[in-house]
CSV table of C-alpha atoms in Angstrom, one decimal:
chain,number,residue,atom,x,y,z
A,1,GLU,CA,-20.2,-11.0,31.3
A,2,ILE,CA,-18.7,-14.4,30.1
A,3,LYS,CA,-15.3,-13.4,31.6
A,4,ASN,CA,-17.0,-12.5,34.9
A,5,SER,CA,-19.0,-15.6,35.1
A,6,HIS,CA,-15.8,-17.7,35.0
A,7,GLY,CA,-15.3,-17.8,38.8
A,8,ARG,CA,-18.9,-18.1,39.7
A,9,GLU,CA,-20.0,-21.1,37.5
A,10,GLY,CA,-16.9,-23.2,37.2
A,11,PRO,CA,-14.4,-23.1,34.3
A,12,ALA,CA,-15.3,-21.4,31.1
A,13,THR,CA,-16.3,-23.7,28.3
A,14,ALA,CA,-14.6,-23.8,24.9
A,15,ALA,CA,-17.6,-22.0,23.4
A,16,GLN,CA,-17.3,-19.3,26.0
A,17,LEU,CA,-13.6,-18.8,25.4
A,18,ALA,CA,-14.1,-18.8,21.7
A,19,GLU,CA,-16.8,-16.1,22.1
A,20,LEU,CA,-14.3,-14.1,24.3
A,21,GLY,CA,-11.8,-14.5,21.5
A,22,GLY,CA,-14.1,-13.2,18.9
A,23,LEU,CA,-15.0,-10.2,21.0
A,24,HIS,CA,-11.4,-9.3,21.6
A,25,ALA,CA,-10.8,-9.8,17.9
A,26,SER,CA,-13.6,-7.4,17.1
A,27,LEU,CA,-11.9,-4.8,19.3
A,28,LYS,CA,-8.6,-5.5,17.4
A,29,LEU,CA,-7.0,-6.8,20.7
A,30,ASN,CA,-5.3,-9.6,18.7
A,31,GLY,CA,-3.0,-10.9,21.4
A,32,LEU,CA,-5.9,-11.5,23.9
A,33,ALA,CA,-8.1,-12.8,21.0
A,34,GLU,CA,-5.4,-15.4,20.0
A,35,TRP,CA,-5.0,-16.4,23.7
A,36,TYR,CA,-8.7,-17.0,24.3
A,37,LEU,CA,-9.1,-18.8,20.9
A,38,SER,CA,-6.1,-21.0,21.7
A,39,ARG,CA,-7.6,-21.9,25.1
A,40,ALA,CA,-10.8,-22.8,23.4
A,41,ILE,CA,-9.0,-25.0,21.0
A,42,GLU,CA,-7.2,-26.8,23.8
A,43,LEU,CA,-10.6,-27.6,25.3
A,44,ASP,CA,-12.2,-28.6,22.1
A,45,GLU,CA,-9.8,-29.4,19.3
A,46,THR,CA,-12.7,-30.1,16.8
A,47,ASN,CA,-14.0,-26.5,17.0
A,48,SER,CA,-13.5,-25.5,13.4
A,49,GLN,CA,-14.8,-21.9,14.1
A,50,ALA,CA,-12.2,-21.4,16.9
A,51,HIS,CA,-9.4,-22.5,14.6
A,52,LEU,CA,-10.6,-20.4,11.8
A,53,SER,CA,-11.1,-17.3,14.0
A,54,ARG,CA,-7.6,-17.7,15.5
A,55,LEU,CA,-6.2,-18.0,11.9
A,56,ILE,CA,-7.9,-14.8,10.9
A,57,VAL,CA,-6.5,-13.1,14.0
A,58,LEU,CA,-3.1,-14.3,13.1
A,59,ILE,CA,-3.2,-13.1,9.5
A,60,THR,CA,-4.5,-9.7,10.5
A,61,GLY,CA,-1.6,-9.3,12.9
A,62,ASN,CA,0.9,-6.6,11.9
A,63,THR,CA,4.5,-8.0,11.6
A,64,THR,CA,5.9,-4.9,9.9
A,65,GLY,CA,9.2,-4.2,11.4
A,66,ALA,CA,9.3,-7.4,13.4
A,67,PRO,CA,12.5,-9.4,13.6
A,68,VAL,CA,12.9,-12.1,11.0
A,69,GLY,CA,12.6,-14.8,13.8
A,70,ALA,CA,9.3,-13.4,15.0
A,71,LYS,CA,8.0,-13.4,11.3
A,72,VAL,CA,9.2,-17.0,10.9
A,73,GLN,CA,7.3,-18.1,14.0
A,74,TRP,CA,4.2,-16.1,13.0
A,75,ARG,CA,4.3,-17.7,9.5
A,76,ALA,CA,4.6,-21.2,11.1
A,77,ARG,CA,1.7,-20.6,13.4
A,78,ILE,CA,-0.4,-19.6,10.4
A,79,GLN,CA,0.7,-22.7,8.5
A,80,ARG,CA,-0.2,-25.1,11.4
A,81,SER,CA,-3.7,-23.5,11.7
A,82,LEU,CA,-4.2,-23.7,7.9
A,83,ASP,CA,-3.0,-27.3,7.8
A,84,TRP,CA,-5.5,-28.2,10.5
A,85,LEU,CA,-8.3,-26.5,8.5
A,86,ASN,CA,-7.2,-28.2,5.3
A,87,ALA,CA,-7.4,-31.5,7.0
A,88,ASN,CA,-10.6,-30.9,8.9
A,89,ALA,CA,-12.7,-28.2,7.1
A,90,PRO,CA,-11.3,-28.0,3.5
A,91,GLU,CA,-14.9,-27.1,2.2
A,92,LEU,CA,-14.9,-23.8,4.1
A,93,PRO,CA,-14.3,-20.8,1.7
A,94,GLU,CA,-12.1,-19.3,4.3
A,95,THR,CA,-9.7,-22.3,4.2
A,96,GLN,CA,-9.4,-21.8,0.4
A,97,TRP,CA,-8.8,-18.0,0.3
A,98,ILE,CA,-6.4,-18.1,3.3
A,99,ALA,CA,-4.3,-20.6,1.4
A,100,LEU,CA,-4.2,-18.2,-1.5
A,101,TRP,CA,-3.5,-15.3,0.8
A,102,LEU,CA,-0.6,-17.2,2.3
A,103,ASP,CA,0.9,-17.8,-1.1
A,104,LEU,CA,0.5,-14.0,-1.8
A,105,TYR,CA,2.1,-13.2,1.5
A,106,ASP,CA,5.1,-15.4,0.6
A,107,CYS,CA,5.3,-13.6,-2.8
A,108,PHE,CA,5.3,-10.3,-0.8
A,109,GLU,CA,8.1,-11.4,1.5
A,110,GLU,CA,10.2,-12.8,-1.4
A,111,ARG,CA,9.3,-9.8,-3.7
A,112,GLU,CA,8.1,-12.1,-6.5
A,113,ASP,CA,5.8,-9.8,-8.3
A,114,GLN,CA,5.1,-11.9,-11.4
A,115,ARG,CA,4.1,-14.9,-9.3
A,116,GLY,CA,2.2,-12.6,-7.0
A,117,ILE,CA,0.3,-11.2,-9.9
A,118,ARG,CA,-0.7,-14.7,-11.2
A,119,ILE,CA,-1.8,-15.9,-7.7
A,120,GLY,CA,-3.5,-12.6,-7.1
A,121,GLU,CA,-5.6,-12.8,-10.3
A,122,GLU,CA,-6.7,-16.4,-9.5
A,123,ALA,CA,-7.4,-15.5,-5.9
A,124,ILE,CA,-9.6,-12.4,-6.9
A,125,ARG,CA,-11.4,-14.4,-9.6
A,126,ARG,CA,-12.4,-17.0,-7.0
A,127,PHE,CA,-13.0,-14.4,-4.1
A,128,PRO,CA,-13.8,-11.0,-5.6
A,129,GLU,CA,-15.0,-9.4,-2.3
A,130,ASN,CA,-11.9,-10.2,-0.3
A,131,SER,CA,-10.0,-7.1,0.8
A,132,LEU,CA,-6.8,-8.9,1.8
A,133,LEU,CA,-6.5,-10.5,-1.6
A,134,HIS,CA,-6.9,-7.2,-3.4
A,135,PHE,CA,-4.5,-5.6,-1.1
A,136,TYR,CA,-1.7,-8.1,-1.7
A,137,THR,CA,-2.4,-8.3,-5.4
A,138,ALA,CA,-2.1,-4.5,-5.6
A,139,PHE,CA,1.4,-4.7,-4.0
A,140,ALA,CA,2.5,-7.3,-6.5
A,141,LEU,CA,1.2,-5.1,-9.3
A,142,ILE,CA,3.3,-2.1,-8.2
A,143,ARG,CA,6.3,-4.4,-7.6
A,144,TYR,CA,6.1,-4.0,-3.8
A,145,GLY,CA,6.8,-0.3,-4.0
A,146,GLN,CA,9.5,-0.4,-6.6
A,147,THR,CA,7.5,1.6,-9.2
A,148,THR,CA,10.3,3.1,-11.2
A,149,GLY,CA,10.0,1.9,-14.8
A,150,LEU,CA,6.6,0.2,-14.3
A,151,PRO,CA,4.1,0.6,-17.1
A,152,ARG,CA,1.4,3.0,-16.5
A,153,GLU,CA,-1.2,0.3,-16.8
A,154,ARG,CA,0.3,-1.8,-13.9
A,155,LEU,CA,0.2,1.4,-11.8
A,156,ARG,CA,-3.4,1.9,-12.7
A,157,GLN,CA,-4.2,-1.7,-11.9
A,158,GLY,CA,-2.4,-1.5,-8.5
A,159,GLN,CA,-4.4,1.7,-7.7
A,160,TYR,CA,-7.6,0.0,-8.6
A,161,HIS,CA,-6.9,-3.0,-6.4
A,162,PHE,CA,-5.8,-0.7,-3.4
A,163,GLN,CA,-9.0,1.3,-3.9
A,164,LEU,CA,-11.1,-1.9,-3.9
A,165,ALA,CA,-9.3,-3.1,-0.8
A,166,ALA,CA,-10.0,0.1,1.0
A,167,GLU,CA,-13.6,0.0,-0.1
A,168,LEU,CA,-14.1,-3.5,1.1
A,169,ASP,CA,-12.4,-2.8,4.4
A,170,PRO,CA,-12.7,0.9,5.4
A,171,THR,CA,-10.3,0.3,8.3
A,172,ASN,CA,-7.5,-0.5,5.9
A,173,ASN,CA,-5.7,2.9,5.9
A,174,ILE,CA,-2.7,1.6,4.1
A,175,ALA,CA,-4.8,0.7,1.1
A,176,ALA,CA,-6.5,4.0,1.0
A,177,THR,CA,-3.3,5.9,1.3
A,178,ASN,CA,-1.6,3.8,-1.4
A,179,ALA,CA,-4.6,4.3,-3.7
A,180,GLN,CA,-4.4,8.0,-3.3
A,181,ALA,CA,-0.6,8.1,-3.8
A,182,LEU,CA,-0.9,6.0,-7.0
A,183,ALA,CA,-3.9,8.2,-8.2
A,184,GLN,CA,-1.6,11.2,-7.9
A,185,MET,CA,1.2,9.5,-9.8
A,186,LEU,CA,-1.2,8.7,-12.7
């Protein structure tokens, strides 16, 4: 409806573009969602919700198997968006948990399990209902898949956090699969 009205009623407004971005995000069409949200931000740079929505679209994008250069650009776009939110909407809970998630993501990329566990414990203490934080904490607990020699308790904790991540976000098939695999190992 909004997209079709574009030609009839003049250019789309920032609010309309942001709404289109949100609709595309809900359909997991992240590329289109990011495009619409970016256009909305170009029209109204003060739109915190558009910045936040674009940031969430970015962090839920899959970079598995992407070339290093693409991951670096993706990480830089996330950091720029987070910097804007830190400067303009630091009170939003999303601004706070996304900063923690980004630290967890960096631990994941660097395979820093001890630091990842510390950050993850703090993140989950502050945001216990956040699937992504449980998901990345679980990876730190199981040493990013290098489970040989890990204490059984760490495997159990990793399984628990993968299970919670899957329950909090039923579309997270990786969390569910990892929870099942760890349960079988235990």
